[in-house]
XYZ file of C-alpha atoms in Angstrom:
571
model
C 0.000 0.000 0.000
C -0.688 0.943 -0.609
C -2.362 1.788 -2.601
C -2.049 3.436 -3.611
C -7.364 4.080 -5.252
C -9.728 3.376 -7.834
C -12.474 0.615 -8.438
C -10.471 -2.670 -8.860
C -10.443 -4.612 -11.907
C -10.577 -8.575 -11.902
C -9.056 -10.357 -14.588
C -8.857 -14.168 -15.363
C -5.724 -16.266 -17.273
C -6.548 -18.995 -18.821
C -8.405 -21.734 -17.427
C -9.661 -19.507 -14.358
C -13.040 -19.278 -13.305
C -12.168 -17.096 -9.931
C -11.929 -13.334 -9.730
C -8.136 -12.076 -9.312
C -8.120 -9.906 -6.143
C -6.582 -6.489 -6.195
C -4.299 -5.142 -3.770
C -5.741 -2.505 -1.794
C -4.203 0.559 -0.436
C -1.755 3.160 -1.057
C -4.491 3.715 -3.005
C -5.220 4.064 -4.864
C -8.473 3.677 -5.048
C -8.544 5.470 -8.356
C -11.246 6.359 -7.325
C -14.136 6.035 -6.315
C -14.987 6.917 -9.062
C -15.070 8.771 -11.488
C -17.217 11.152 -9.332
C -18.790 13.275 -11.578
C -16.784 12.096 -14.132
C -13.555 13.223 -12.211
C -11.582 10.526 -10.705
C -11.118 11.675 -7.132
C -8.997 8.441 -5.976
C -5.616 7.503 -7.297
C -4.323 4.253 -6.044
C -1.874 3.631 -3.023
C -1.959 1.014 -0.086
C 1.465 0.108 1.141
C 0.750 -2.905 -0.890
C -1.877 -1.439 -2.232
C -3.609 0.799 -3.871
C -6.851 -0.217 -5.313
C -7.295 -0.622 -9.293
C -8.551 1.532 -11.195
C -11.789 1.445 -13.124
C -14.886 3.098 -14.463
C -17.110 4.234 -11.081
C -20.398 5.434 -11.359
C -21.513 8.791 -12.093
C -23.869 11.379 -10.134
C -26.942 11.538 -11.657
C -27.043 15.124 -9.557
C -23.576 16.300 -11.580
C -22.956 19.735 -12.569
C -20.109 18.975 -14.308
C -21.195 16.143 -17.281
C -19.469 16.394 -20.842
C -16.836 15.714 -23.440
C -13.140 15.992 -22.630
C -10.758 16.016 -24.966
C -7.592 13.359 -25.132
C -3.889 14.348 -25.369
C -1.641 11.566 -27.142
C 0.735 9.778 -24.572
C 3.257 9.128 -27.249
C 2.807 12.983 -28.548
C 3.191 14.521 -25.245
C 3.064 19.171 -25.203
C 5.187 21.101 -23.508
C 2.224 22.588 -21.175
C -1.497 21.942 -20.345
C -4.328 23.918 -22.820
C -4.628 27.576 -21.944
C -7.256 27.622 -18.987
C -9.712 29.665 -18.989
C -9.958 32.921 -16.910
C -10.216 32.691 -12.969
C -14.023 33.068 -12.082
C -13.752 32.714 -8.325
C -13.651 35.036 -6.566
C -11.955 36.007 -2.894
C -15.654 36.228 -1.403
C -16.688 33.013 -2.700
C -13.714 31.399 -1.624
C -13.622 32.602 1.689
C -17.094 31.729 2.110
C -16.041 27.942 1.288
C -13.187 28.083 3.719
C -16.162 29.235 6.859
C -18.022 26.319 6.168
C -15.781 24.108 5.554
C -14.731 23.053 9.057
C -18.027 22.315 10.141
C -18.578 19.881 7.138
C -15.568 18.335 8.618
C -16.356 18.498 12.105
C -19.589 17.049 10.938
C -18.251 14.381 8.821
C -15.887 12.598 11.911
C -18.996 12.507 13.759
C -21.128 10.360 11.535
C -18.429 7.925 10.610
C -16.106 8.032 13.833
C -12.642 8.807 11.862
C -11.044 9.905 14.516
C -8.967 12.645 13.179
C -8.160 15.226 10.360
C -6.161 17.856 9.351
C -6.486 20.003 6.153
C -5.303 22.964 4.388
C -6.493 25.397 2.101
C -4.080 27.281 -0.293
C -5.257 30.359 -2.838
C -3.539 32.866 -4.769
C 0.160 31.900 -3.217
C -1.374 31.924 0.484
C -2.339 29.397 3.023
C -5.751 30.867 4.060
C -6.645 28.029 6.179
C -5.026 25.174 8.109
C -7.137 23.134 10.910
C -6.789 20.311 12.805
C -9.987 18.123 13.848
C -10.550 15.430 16.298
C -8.009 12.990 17.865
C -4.603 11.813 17.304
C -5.255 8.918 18.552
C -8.652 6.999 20.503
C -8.281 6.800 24.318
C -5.955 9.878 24.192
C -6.326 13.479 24.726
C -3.656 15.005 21.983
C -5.673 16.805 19.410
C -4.806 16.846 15.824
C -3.632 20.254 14.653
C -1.729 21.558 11.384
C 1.670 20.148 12.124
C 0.363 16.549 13.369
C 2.161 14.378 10.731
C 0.298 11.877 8.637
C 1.610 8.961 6.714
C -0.097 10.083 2.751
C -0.495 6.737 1.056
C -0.697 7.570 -2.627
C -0.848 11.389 -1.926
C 3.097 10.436 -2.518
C 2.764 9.887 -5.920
C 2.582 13.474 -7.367
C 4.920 14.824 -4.475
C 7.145 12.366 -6.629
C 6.626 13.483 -9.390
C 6.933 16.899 -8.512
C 10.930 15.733 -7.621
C 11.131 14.357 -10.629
C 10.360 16.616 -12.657
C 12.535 18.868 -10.897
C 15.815 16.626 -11.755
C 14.178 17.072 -15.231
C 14.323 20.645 -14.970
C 18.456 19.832 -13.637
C 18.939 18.349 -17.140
C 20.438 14.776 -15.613
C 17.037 12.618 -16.883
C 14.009 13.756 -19.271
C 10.716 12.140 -19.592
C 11.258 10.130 -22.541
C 14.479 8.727 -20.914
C 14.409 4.503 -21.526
C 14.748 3.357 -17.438
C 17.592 1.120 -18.423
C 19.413 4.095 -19.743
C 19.895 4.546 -15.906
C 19.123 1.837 -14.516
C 20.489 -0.968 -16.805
C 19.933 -3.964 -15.085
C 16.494 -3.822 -14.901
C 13.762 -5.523 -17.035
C 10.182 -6.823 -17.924
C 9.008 -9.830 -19.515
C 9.475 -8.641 -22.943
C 12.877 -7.554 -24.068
C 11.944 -4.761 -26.036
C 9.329 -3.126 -23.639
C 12.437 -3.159 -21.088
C 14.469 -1.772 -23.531
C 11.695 0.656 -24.527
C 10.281 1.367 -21.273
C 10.362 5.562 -19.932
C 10.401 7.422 -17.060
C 7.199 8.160 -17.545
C 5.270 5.110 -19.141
C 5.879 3.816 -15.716
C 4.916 7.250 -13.574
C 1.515 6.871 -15.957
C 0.763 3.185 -15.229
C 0.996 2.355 -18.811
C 4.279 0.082 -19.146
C 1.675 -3.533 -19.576
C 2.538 -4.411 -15.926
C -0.680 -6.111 -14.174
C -2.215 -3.904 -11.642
C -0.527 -3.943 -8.542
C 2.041 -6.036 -9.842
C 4.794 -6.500 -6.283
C 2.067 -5.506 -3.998
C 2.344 -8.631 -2.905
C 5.734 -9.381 -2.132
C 5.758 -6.450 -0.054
C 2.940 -7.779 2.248
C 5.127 -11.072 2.379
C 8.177 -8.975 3.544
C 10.391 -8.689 0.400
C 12.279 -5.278 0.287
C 12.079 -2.972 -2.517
C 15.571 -4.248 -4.581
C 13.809 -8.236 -4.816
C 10.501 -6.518 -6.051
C 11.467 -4.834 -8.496
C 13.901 -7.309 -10.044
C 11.063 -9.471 -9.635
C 8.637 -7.727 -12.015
C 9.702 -9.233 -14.763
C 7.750 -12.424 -13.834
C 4.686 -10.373 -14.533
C 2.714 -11.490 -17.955
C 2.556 -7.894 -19.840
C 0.097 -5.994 -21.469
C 0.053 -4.406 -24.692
C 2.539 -1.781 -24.028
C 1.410 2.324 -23.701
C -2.179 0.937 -24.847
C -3.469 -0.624 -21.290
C -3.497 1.074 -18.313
C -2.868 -0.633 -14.947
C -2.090 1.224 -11.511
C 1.141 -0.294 -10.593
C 2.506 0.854 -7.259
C 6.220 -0.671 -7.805
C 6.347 0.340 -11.590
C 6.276 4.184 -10.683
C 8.483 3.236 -7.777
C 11.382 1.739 -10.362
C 10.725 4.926 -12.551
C 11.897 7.217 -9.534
C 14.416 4.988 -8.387
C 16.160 4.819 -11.731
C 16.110 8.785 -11.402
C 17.912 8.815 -7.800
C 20.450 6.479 -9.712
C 20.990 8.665 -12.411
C 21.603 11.230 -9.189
C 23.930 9.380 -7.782
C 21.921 9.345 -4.440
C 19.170 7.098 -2.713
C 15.615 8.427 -3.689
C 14.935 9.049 0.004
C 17.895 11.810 -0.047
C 17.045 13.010 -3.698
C 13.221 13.624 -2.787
C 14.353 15.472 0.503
C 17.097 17.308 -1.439
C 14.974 18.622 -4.362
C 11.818 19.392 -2.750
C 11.447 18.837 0.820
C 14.645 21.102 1.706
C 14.053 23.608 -0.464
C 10.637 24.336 0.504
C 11.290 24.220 3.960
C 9.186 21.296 4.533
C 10.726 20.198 7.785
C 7.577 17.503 8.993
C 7.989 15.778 5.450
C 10.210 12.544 4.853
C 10.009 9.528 2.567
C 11.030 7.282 5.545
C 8.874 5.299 7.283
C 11.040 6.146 10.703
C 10.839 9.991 10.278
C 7.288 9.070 10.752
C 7.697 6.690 13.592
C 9.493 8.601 15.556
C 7.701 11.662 15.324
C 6.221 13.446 18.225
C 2.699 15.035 17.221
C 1.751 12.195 14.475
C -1.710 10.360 13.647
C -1.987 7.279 14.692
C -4.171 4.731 12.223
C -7.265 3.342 12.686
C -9.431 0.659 11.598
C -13.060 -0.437 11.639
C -14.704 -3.558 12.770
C -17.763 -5.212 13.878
C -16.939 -3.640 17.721
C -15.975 0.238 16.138
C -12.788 1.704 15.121
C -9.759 0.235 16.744
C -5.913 1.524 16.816
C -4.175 0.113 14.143
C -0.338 -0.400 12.564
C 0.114 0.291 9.064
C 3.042 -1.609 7.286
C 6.386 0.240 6.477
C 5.611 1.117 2.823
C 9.659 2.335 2.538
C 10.020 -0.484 -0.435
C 7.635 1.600 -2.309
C 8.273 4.808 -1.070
C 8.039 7.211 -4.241
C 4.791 5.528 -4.320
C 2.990 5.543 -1.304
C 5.539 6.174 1.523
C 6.162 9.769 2.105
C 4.751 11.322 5.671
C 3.841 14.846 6.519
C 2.016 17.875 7.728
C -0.764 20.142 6.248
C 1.432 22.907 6.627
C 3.966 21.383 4.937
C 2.141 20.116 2.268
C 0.031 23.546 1.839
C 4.089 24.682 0.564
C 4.341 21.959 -1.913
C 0.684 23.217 -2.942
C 2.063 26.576 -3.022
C 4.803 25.494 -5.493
C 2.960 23.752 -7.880
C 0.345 26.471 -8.205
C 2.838 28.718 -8.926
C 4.893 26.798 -11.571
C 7.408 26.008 -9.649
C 8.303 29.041 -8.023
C 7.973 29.524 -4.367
C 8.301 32.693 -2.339
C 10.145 34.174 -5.532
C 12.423 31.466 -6.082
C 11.885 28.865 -8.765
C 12.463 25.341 -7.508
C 11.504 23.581 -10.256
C 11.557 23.722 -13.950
C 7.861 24.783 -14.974
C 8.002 23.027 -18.193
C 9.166 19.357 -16.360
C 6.375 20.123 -13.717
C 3.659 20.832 -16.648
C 4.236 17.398 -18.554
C 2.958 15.941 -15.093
C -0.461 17.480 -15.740
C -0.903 16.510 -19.422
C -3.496 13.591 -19.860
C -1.215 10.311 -20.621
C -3.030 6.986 -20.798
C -6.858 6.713 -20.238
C -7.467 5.353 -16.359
C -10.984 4.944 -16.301
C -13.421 4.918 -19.511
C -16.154 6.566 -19.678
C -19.461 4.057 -20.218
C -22.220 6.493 -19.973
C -23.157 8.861 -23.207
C -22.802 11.856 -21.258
C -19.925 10.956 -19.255
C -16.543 11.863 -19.019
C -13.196 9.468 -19.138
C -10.788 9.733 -16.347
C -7.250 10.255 -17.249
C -3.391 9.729 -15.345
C -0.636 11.835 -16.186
C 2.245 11.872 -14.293
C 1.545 11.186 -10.612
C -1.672 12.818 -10.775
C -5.375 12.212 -11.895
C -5.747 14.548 -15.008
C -9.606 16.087 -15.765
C -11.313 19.122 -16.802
C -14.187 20.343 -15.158
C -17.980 21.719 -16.475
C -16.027 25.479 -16.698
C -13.121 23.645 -18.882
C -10.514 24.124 -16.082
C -7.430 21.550 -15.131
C -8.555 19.639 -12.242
C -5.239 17.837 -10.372
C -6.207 15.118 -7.785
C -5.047 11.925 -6.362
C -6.483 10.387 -3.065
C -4.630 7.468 -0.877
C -5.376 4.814 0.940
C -3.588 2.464 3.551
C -6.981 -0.377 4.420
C -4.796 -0.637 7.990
C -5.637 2.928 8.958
C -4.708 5.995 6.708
C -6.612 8.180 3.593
C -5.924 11.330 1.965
C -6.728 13.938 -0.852
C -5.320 16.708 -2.537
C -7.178 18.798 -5.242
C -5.959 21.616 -7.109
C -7.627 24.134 -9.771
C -4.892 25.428 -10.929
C -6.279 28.060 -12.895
C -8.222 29.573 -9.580
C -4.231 28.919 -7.772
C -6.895 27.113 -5.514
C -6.267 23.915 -3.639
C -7.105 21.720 -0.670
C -4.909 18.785 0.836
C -7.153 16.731 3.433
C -5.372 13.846 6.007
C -7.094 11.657 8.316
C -6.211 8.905 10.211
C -8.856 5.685 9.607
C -9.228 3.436 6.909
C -10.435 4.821 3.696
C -14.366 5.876 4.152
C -14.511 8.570 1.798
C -13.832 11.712 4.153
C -11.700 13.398 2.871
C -12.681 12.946 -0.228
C -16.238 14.639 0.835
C -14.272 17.204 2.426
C -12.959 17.862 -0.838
C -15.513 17.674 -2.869
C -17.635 20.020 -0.334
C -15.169 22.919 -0.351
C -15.015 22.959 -4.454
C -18.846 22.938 -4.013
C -19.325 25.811 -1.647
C -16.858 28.070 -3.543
C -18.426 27.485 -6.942
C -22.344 27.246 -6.208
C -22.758 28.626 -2.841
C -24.024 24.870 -2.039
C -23.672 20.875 -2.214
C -24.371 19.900 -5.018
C -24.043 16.160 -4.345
C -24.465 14.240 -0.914
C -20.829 13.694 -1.235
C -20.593 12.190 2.063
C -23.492 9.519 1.724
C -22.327 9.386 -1.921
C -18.276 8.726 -1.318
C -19.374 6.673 1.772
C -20.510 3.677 -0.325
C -18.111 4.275 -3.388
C -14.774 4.904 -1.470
C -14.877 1.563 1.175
C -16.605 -0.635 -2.044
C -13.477 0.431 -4.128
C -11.012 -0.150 -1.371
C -11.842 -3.279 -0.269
C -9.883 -6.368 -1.519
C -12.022 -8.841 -3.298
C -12.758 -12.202 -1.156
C -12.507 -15.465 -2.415
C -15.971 -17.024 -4.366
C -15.417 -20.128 -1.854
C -16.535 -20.247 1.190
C -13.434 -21.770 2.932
C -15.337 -21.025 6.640
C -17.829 -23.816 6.016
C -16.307 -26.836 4.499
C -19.204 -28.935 2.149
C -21.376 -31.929 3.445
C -19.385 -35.018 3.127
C -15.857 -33.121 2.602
C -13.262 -35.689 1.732
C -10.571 -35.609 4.470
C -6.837 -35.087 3.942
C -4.301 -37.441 3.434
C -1.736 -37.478 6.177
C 0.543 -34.363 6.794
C 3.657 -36.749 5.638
C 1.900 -36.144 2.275
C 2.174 -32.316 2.699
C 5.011 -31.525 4.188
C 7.983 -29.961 2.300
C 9.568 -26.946 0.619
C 8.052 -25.688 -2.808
C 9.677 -23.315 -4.897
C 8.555 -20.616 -6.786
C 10.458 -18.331 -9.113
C 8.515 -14.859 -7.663
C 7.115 -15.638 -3.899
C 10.612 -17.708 -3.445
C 10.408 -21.061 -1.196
C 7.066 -21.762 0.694
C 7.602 -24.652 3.362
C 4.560 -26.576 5.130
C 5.449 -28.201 8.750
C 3.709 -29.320 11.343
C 2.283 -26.358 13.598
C 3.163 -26.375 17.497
C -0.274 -27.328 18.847
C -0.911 -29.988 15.816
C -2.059 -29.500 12.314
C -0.128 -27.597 9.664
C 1.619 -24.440 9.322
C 2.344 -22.920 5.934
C 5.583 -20.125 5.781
C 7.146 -17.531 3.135
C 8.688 -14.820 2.589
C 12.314 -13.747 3.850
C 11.139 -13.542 7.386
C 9.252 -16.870 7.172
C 5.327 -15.286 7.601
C 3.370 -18.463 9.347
C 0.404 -19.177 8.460
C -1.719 -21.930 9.987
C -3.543 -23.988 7.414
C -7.337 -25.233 7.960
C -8.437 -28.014 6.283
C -11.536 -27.449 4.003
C -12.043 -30.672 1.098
C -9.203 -33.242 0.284
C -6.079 -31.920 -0.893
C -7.690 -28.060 -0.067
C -6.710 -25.840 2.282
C -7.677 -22.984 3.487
C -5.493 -19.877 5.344
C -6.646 -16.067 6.687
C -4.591 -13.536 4.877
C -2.916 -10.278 6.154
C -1.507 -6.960 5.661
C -3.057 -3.968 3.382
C -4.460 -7.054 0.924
C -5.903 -8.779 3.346
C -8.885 -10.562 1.878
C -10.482 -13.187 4.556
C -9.386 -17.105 3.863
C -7.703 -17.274 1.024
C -7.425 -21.390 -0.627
C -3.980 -24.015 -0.712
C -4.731 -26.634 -3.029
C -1.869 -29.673 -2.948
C -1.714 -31.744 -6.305
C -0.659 -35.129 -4.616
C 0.948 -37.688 -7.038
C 1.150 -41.428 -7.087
C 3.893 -41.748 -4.406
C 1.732 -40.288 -2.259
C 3.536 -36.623 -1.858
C 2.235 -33.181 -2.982
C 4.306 -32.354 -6.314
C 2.368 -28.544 -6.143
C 0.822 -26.449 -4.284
C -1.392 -23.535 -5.285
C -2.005 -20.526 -3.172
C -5.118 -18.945 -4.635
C -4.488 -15.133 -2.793
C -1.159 -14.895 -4.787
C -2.160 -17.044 -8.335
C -2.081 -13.396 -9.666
C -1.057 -13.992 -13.223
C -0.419 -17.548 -12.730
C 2.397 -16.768 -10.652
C 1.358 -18.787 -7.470
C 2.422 -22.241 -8.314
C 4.761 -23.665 -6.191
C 6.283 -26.906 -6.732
C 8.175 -29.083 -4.401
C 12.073 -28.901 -4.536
């Protein structure tokens, strides 16, 4: 996570008949929607993200219509003249008096338990607030500087660094990733070889959505993953679109490479520094160890419970940066202006404006008078009803985290919203309510009720069809463990070994730090076992394939036959 959000897809490989789950996160969720035919959510999840897909559209919309496409392979130099500002200060300040109570209101009726946003307009931070808790069972209220881990918010932050090495002259765009970063490769020689920069900051390369997600939840570190996407079955290259957490995440880290520096150092250096951003860090224990910081929360059947997000460093150009709302109202600043902050420009306004060209279509539209999403570079790319460039991405951590940022760019108007509990559509409401009250005086949209639904049904990770929780009438029994027992290999997850658990039965472990996992017998040769982490998706099935001698050649773990990839066979 992830994640990254956006609807998730499910595909099938040959011979399947089960949906392929979708990491969640980091989020993307891509989001929710297209709301109004503007995709609010943008993938993340540690892990995660969600996928990306067409969401329905508000009958109640102000903004249907056409929107025109921009080539990916035919890139400009700078988004279509906007039209003119029509906001004005008034209506804007109105927005920002009403906002807090939508806010206030909105922790109340779903129990987040904290928020902090920002407001920035015309090359000022007009507003900054903190709402609610830090934490449940404690005092310590959120305020302005409480840090928050972003999820997928990360994504155009990165982009905004690289597109200011871009604007240094060491990589452009276009730049193949092996050209600095030579050892690395996809399934097809030429896409490797063909690969950019920004194919992969645009989801667009033919990787499978998600594709490493999992090997993060398993515990593999960032260098495995990415040498490990090459297991991945491709799409047709820069004519699919797929929200790939680790793809953008190679992208940036063949950037820091070309540097000369980790991309942890190069983000900080480039942007963070610069701007003064001192509450900002792409390391997981900058976040850890801060003082005033938002803990994450989850929901279950008893209410929302404190939570632990996993340490999304492998993937952090992707979903692993932390910070403030007065930090990131700075960053805001910045890209509203071009580049330039308090008089000073910090990066190249023509790198920065390739980010916000449309690149690859995200989400479809499937309704006459709808409107297809787009992804540039980092960000979700749309025009609104007035014709105006509408910047967004959302994230999403499922174990406790979800964000927005929107900007108008023409109005050098934009919000950044944080909170602390699993994605539920907050603060994209929040959002969605401010850009209301400054344009009509009034919601157009119950964007709470509305995001409610759409945000947790895109961010949840897709169970199993089988039932694994109620084995069938007159389930065969297993053969004895002797039959099961072993090390099976697998080119991506690496070794999975069943043996006997402590208290009886079996135990199934992988990953580098051996992840147990107790198996539960459901028919025969199947088993069943509860997943974790940000893809968590209830009991997940381990089917054995015994042969004549009476040992298990395979084994097939159905939560990670993504692709065909989870075949494991016995060494």
């Amino acid at each position: 996570m992830h994640r990254h959000g956006a609807p998730r897809r499910t595909a099938a490989g040959p011979g399947r008949t089960t949906p392929r789950p979708v990491p969640r996160g980091t989020a993307p969720l891509l989001a929710a929607g297209l709301l109004l035919g503007v995709p609010l959510l943008g993938g993340c999840t540690s892990t995660s993200g969600g996928d990306p897909e067409p969401a329905p559209t508000s009958p109640a919309s102000p903004s249907s219509g056409g929107a025109s496409t921009t080539s990916a392979s035919a890139p400009a130099t700078a988004p279509p003249r906007q039209p003119p500002a029509e906001l004005t200060e008034d209506q804007v300040n109105a927005a920002v008096a009403r906002i807090d109570g939508y806010a206030q209101n909105a922790l109340a009726k779903t129990g987040v338990p904290g928020l902090a946003l920002a407001v920035v307009y015309k090359d000022k931070v007009i507003h900054a607030k903190g709402l609610g808790v830090r934490q449940l069972g404690k005092p310590e209220a959120v305020d302005p500087d409480t840090v928050f881990q972003l999820a997928s918010v990360s994504k155009p932050i990165s982009s905004t660094v690289v597109a200011g090495v871009v604007g240094q002259k060491t990589v452009k765009w276009d730049d193949p990733v092996t050209a600095h970063d030579p050892g690395f490769a996809l399934a097809d020689p030429w896409v490797s070889s063909h690969v950019t920069i920004a194919d992969l900051f645009a989801h667009r390369s033919g990787l499978p959505d998600h594709a490493g997600d999992l090997l993060e939840d398993l515990g593999y570190q960032r260098d495995y993953i990415l040498q490990h996407l090459r297991e991945h079955r491709l799409a047709p290259f820069r004519a699919s679109y797929a929200y790939t957490n680790y793809g953008l995440t190679e992208a940036a880290v063949a950037v820091a490479k070309a540097k000369g520096v980790a991309w942890e150092d190069l983000a900080a250096d480039v942007l963070y520094k610069p701007l003064g951003m001192n509450s900002t860090s792409s390391l997981r224990s900058a976040y850890d160890s801060a003082a005033n910081k938002a803990t994450p929360h989850v929901r279950d059947a008893a209410g929302w419970q404190v939570s632990t997000t996993e340490n999304p460093d492998p993937q952090a150009p992707a979903g692993g940066v932390s910070s403030t709302v007065q930090d990131l109202a700075r960053w805001m600043r910045l890209q509203l202006a071009d580049g330039t902050f308090e008089g000073k420009q910090i990066v190249d306004p023509e790198g920065l404006n390739e980010t916000r060209l449309p690149q690859t279509v995200s989400s479809p539209t499937t309704a006459p008078a709808g409107r297809s999403g787009f992804y540039g570079l980092g960000w979700n790319v749309s025009y609104d009803a007035e014709g105006r460039l509408r910047l967004n991405h959302s994230g999403a951590f499922s174990l406790g985290a979800a964000t927005v940022v929107t900007l108008l760019p023409s109005e050098q108007l934009g919000i950044v919203v944080l909170t602390n509990g699993q994605p539920t559509g907050v603060p994209e409401a929040v959002a969605e309510e401010f850009f209301d009250l400054a344009q009509y005086g009034h919601e157009t949209v119950d964007w709470l009720g509305f995001l409610g639904k759409v945000v947790p049904a895109a961010a949840a990770s897709p169970v199993s069809p089988t039932d694994y929780a109620s084995p069938p009438a007159g389930a065969a029994p297993a053969k004895p463990d002797s039959a099961y027992l072993g090390t099976y290999g697998n080119d991506y997850f690496g070794p999975l070994t069943v043996a006997p658990g402590d208290g009886g039965g079996l135990v199934m472990s992988l990953g580098p730090d051996n992840l147990r996992f107790p198996l539960q017998h459901y028919d025969g040769d199947v088993f069943s076992f509860r997943t974790r982490g940000e893809n968590a998706a209830g009991l997940s099935g381990v089917t054995f394939a015994v042969g004549a001698d009476g040992k298990a050649a395979t084994v097939v773990v159905e939560q990670f036959d993504h692709d065909g990839l989870g075949t494991f066979t016995r060494s």
